[in-house]
CSV table of C-alpha atoms in Angstrom, one decimal:
chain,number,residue,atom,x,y,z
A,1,UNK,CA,116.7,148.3,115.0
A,2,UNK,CA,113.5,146.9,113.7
A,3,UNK,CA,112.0,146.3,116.8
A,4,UNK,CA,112.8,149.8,117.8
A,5,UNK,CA,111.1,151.2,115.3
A,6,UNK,CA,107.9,149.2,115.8
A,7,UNK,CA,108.1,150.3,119.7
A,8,UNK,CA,108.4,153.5,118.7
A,9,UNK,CA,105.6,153.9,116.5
A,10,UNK,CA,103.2,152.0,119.5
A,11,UNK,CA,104.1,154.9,121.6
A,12,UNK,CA,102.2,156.9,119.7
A,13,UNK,CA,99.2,154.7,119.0
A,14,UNK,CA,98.9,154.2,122.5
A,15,UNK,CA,96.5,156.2,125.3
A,16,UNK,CA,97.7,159.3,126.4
A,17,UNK,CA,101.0,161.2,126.5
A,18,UNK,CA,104.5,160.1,126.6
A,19,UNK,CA,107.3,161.8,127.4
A,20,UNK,CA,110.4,161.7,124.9
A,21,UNK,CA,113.4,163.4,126.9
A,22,UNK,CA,116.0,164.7,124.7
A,23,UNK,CA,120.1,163.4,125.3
A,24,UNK,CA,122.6,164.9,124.1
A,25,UNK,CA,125.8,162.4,124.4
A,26,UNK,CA,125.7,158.9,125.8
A,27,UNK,CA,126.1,159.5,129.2
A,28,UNK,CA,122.6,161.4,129.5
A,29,UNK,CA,121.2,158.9,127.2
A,30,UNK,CA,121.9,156.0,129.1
A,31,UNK,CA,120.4,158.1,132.5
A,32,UNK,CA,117.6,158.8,130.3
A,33,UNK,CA,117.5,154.9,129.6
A,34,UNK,CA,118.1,154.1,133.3
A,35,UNK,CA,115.1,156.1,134.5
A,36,UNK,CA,112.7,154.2,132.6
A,37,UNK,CA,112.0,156.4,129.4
A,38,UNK,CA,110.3,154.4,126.3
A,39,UNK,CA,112.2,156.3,123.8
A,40,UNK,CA,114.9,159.2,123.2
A,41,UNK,CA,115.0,162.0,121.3
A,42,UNK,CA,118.1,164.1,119.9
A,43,UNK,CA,118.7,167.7,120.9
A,44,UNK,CA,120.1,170.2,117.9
A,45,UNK,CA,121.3,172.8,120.3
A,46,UNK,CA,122.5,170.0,122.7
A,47,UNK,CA,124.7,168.1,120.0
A,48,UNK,CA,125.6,171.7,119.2
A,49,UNK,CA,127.2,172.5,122.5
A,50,UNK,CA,128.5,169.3,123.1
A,51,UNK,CA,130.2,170.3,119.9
A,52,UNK,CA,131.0,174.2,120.7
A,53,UNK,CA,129.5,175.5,118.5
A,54,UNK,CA,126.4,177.5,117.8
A,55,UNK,CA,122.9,175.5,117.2
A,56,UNK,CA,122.9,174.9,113.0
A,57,UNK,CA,126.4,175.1,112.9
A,58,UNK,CA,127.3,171.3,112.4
A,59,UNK,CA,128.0,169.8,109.6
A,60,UNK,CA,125.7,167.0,107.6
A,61,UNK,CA,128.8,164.0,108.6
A,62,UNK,CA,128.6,165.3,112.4
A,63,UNK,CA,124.9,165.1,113.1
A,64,UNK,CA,125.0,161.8,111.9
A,65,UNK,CA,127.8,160.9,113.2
A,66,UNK,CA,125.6,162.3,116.5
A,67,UNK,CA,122.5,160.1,115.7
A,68,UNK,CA,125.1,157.0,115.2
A,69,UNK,CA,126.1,157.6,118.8
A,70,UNK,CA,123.0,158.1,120.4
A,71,UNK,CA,121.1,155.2,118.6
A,72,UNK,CA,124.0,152.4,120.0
A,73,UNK,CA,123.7,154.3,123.3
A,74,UNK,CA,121.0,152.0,124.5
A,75,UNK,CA,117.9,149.9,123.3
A,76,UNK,CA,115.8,152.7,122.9
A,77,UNK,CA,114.4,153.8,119.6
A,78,UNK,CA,115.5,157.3,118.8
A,79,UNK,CA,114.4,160.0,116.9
A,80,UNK,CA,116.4,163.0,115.6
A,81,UNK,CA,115.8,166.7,115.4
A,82,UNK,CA,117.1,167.2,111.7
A,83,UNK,CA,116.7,170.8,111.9
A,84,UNK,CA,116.1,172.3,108.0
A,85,UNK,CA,117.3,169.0,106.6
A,86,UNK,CA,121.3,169.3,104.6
A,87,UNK,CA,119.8,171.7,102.1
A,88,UNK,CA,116.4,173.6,101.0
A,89,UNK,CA,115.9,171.4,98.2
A,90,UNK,CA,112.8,168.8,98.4
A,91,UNK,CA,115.7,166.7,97.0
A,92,UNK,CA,118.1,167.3,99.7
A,93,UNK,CA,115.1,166.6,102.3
A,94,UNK,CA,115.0,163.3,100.8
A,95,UNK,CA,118.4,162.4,100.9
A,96,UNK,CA,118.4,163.7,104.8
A,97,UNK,CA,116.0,161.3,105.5
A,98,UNK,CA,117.6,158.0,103.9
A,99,UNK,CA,121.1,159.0,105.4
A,100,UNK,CA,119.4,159.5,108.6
A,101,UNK,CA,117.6,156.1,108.5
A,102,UNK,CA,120.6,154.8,107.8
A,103,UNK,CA,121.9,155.5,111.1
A,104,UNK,CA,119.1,153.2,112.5
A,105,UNK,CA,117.3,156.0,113.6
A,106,UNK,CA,113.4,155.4,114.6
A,107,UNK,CA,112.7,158.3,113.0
A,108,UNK,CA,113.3,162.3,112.6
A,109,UNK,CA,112.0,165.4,112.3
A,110,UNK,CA,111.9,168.4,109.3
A,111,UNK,CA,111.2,172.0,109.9
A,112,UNK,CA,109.9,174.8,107.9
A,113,UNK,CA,112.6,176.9,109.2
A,114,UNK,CA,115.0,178.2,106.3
A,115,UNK,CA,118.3,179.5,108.9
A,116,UNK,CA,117.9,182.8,107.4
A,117,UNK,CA,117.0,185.6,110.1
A,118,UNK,CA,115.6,188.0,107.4
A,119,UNK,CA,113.5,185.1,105.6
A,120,UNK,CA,112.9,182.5,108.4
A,121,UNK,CA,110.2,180.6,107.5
A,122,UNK,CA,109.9,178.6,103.4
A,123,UNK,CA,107.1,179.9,101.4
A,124,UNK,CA,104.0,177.5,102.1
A,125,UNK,CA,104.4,175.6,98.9
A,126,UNK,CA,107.9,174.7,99.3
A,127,UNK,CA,107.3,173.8,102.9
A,128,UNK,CA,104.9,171.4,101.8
A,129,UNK,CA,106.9,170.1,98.9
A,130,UNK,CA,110.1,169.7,101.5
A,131,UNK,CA,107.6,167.3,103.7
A,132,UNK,CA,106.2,165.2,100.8
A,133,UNK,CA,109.8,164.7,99.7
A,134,UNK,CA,110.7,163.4,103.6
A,135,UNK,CA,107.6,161.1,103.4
A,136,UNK,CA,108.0,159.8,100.2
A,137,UNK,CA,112.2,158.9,101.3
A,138,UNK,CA,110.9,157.7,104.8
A,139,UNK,CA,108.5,155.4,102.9
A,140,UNK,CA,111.2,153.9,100.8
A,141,UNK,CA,113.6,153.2,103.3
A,142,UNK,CA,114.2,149.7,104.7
A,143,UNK,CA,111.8,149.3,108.2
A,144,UNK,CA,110.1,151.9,109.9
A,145,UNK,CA,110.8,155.5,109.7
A,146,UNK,CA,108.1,158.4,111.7
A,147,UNK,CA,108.5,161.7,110.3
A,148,UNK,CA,107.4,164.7,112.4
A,149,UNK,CA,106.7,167.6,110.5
A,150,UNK,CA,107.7,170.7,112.4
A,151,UNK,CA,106.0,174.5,111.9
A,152,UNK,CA,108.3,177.0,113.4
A,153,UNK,CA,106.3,179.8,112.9
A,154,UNK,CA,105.5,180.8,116.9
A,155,UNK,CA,109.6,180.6,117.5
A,156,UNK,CA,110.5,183.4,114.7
A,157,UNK,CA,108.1,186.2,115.5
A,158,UNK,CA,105.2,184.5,113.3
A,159,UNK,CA,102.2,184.5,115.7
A,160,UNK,CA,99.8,184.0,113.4
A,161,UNK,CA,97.9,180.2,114.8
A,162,UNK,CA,95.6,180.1,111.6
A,163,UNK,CA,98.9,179.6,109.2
A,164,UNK,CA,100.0,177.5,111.6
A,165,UNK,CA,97.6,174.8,111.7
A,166,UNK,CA,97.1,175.6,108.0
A,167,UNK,CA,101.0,174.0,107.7
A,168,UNK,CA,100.4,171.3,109.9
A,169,UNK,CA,97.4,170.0,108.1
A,170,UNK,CA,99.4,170.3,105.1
A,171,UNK,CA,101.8,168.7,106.4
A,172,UNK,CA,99.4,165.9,107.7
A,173,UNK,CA,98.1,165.4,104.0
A,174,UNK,CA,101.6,165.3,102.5
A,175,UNK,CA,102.1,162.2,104.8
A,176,UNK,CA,103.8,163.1,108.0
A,177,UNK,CA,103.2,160.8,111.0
A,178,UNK,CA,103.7,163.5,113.5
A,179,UNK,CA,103.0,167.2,113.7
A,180,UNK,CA,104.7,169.6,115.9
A,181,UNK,CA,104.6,173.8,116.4
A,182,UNK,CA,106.9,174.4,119.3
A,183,UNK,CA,106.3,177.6,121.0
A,184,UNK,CA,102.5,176.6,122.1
A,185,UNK,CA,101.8,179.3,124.7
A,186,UNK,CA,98.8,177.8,126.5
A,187,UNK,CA,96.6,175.0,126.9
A,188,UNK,CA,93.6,176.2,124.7
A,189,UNK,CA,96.0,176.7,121.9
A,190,UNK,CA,97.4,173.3,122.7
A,191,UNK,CA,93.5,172.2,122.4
A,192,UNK,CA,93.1,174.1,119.0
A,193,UNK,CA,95.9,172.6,117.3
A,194,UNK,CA,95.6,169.0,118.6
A,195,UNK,CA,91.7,169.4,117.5
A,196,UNK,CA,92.7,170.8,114.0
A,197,UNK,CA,94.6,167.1,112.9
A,198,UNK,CA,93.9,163.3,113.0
A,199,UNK,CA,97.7,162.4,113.5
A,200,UNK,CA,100.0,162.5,116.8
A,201,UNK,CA,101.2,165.9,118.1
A,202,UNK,CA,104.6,166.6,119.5
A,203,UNK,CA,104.6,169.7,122.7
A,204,UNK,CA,108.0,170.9,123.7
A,205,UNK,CA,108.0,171.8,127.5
A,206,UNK,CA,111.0,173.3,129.2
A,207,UNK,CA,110.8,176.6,127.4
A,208,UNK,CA,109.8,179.7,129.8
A,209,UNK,CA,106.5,180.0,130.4
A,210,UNK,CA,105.3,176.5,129.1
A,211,UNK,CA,104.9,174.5,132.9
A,212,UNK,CA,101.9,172.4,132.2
A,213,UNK,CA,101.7,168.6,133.2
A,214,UNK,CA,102.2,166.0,131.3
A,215,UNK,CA,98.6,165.1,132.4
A,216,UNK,CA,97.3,168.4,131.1
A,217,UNK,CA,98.9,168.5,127.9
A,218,UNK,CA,97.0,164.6,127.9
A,219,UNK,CA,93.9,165.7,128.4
A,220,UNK,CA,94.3,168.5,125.3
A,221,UNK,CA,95.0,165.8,123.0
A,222,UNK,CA,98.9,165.4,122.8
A,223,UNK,CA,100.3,162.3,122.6
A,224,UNK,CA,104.2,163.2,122.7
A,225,UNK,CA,106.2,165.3,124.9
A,226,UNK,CA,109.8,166.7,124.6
A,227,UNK,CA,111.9,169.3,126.2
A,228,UNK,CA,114.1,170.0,123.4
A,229,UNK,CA,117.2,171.5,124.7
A,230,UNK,CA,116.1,172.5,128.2
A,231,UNK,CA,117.9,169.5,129.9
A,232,UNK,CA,121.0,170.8,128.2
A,233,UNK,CA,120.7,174.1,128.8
A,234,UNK,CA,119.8,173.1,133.0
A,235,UNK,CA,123.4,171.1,132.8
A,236,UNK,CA,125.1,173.6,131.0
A,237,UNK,CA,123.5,176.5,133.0
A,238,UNK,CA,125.1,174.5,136.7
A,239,UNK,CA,127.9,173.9,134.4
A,240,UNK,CA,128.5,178.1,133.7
A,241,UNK,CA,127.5,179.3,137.0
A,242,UNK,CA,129.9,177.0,138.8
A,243,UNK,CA,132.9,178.0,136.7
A,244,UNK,CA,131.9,182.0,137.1
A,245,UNK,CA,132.0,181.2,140.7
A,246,UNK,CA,135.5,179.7,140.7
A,247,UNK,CA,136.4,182.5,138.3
A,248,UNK,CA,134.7,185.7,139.7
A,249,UNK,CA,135.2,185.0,143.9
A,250,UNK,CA,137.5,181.8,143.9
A,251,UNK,CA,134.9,179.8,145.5
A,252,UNK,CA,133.9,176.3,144.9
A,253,UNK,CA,130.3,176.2,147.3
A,254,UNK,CA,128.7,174.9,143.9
A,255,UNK,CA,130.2,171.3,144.3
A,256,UNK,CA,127.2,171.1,147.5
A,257,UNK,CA,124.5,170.7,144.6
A,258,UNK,CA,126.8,168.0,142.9
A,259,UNK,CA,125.6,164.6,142.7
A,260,UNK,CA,127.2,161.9,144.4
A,261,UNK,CA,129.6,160.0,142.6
A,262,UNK,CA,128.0,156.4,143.3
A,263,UNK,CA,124.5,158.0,142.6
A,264,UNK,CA,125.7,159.1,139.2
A,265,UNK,CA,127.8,155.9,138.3
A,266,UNK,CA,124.8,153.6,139.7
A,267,UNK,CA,123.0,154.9,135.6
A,268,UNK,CA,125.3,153.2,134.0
A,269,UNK,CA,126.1,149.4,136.2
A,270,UNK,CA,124.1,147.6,133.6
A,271,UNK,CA,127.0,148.3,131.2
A,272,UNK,CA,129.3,146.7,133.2
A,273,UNK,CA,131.4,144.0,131.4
């Protein structure tokens, strides 16, 4: 997975934005794959309901087991949302990072998020400390590992932009490769954060209200685009509706949005024995 690595990390040296669509089994990695994307990322909440259970719910051995699976879906590097890391520890960050390497992961992502409602975001100095502790693992592994450093402060009723970027260019000194504050509302803020740091920035789109292009979101300085768990939620939104149909009116006019068959089975001829 070398080389994956190494393409991975000249997606983000390169001009403009790419886009980084988010799988969550091997099916939608390998349609992912077959519609030309350069690289893959995993979904938490995806893997989560693939699982049925609720998003940071899973246990360490099953979102490895997850990254495992993804990263032999297909040539592409992949990089993992890692959520919190296994513990709130600088030390458990660490040993996040080499087990996910270890998968053959490109590379992952760490958030300041702590999973408790009442205290959702780590005191700044522990937040930094958890990213230097990712960096300096990431650093020691064997190849190439990109960490993203993630500031969840926008997603849990934190609206405050000035701690924001204040954690991101923390997190920028402390080593990360790539910084990331989902929940950017418009393209000014986009602007001001991009603006605020020398390294790579990750934008989420698929969340409501977020429709900008990936030309726009260019043009403000981002040079990485996911949709986190939108494409899960679109299939498993289809997914609900269709069975509330069959179990509210005992209908079944939902199978005249189904894809074809052959269309779908056409993603995956390449893996043809």
């Amino acid at each position: 997975m070398v080389q994956a690595a190494t393409t991975f990390r000249a997606l983000h040296d390169g001009p403009g934005a790419f886009i980084i669509p988010n799988p969550w089994d091997v099916g939608t990695a390998r349609i992912l794959a077959a519609q030309g994307f350069k690289a893959l990322a995993t979904t938490s909440a995806g893997m989560a309901f693939a699982l049925g259970i609720r998003e940071g719910r899973a246990t360490p051995e099953q979102v490895l087991q997850h990254c495992h699976t993804l990263v032999a879906a297909t040539d592409l590097p992949v990089s993992a949302d890692l959520e919190k890391g296994f513990g709130d520890s600088p030390e458990s960050v660490g040993e996040t990072i080499r087990a996910a390497a270890a998968t053959g992961l490109a590379g992952g992502s760490i958030e300041d998020h702590t999973g408790d409602p009442d205290h959702p975001i780590y005191e700044f100095s522990l937040a930094v400390e958890r990213i230097a502790a990712a960096v300096e693992a990431a650093r020691a592994v064997p190849g190439d590992f990109m960490l993203t450093a993630r500031c969840e402060n926008l997603l849990w009723g934190r609206d405050d932009l000035d701690d924001t970027i204040r954690r991101l260019q923390a997190f920028e000194a402390a080593g990360a490769d790539v910084l990331y504050a989902p929940g950017l509302y418009d393209l000014d803020t986009v602007r001001t954060v991009c603006s605020a740091v020398t390294k790579p920035v990750n934008v989420v789109m698929g969340m409501p209200g977020a429709t900008f292009s990936a030309a726009d979101l260019a043009a403000a300085g981002v040079r990485r685009i996911s949709v986190g768990s939108a494409l899960a939620r679109l299939a498993y939104g289809a997914f609900i509706d269709a069975a509330r149909e069959m179990s509210g009116d005992g209908t079944f006019r939902f199978a005249h949005k189904a894809m074809g068959f052959t269309e779908i089975e056409g993603h995956f001829a390449d893996r043809d024995p």
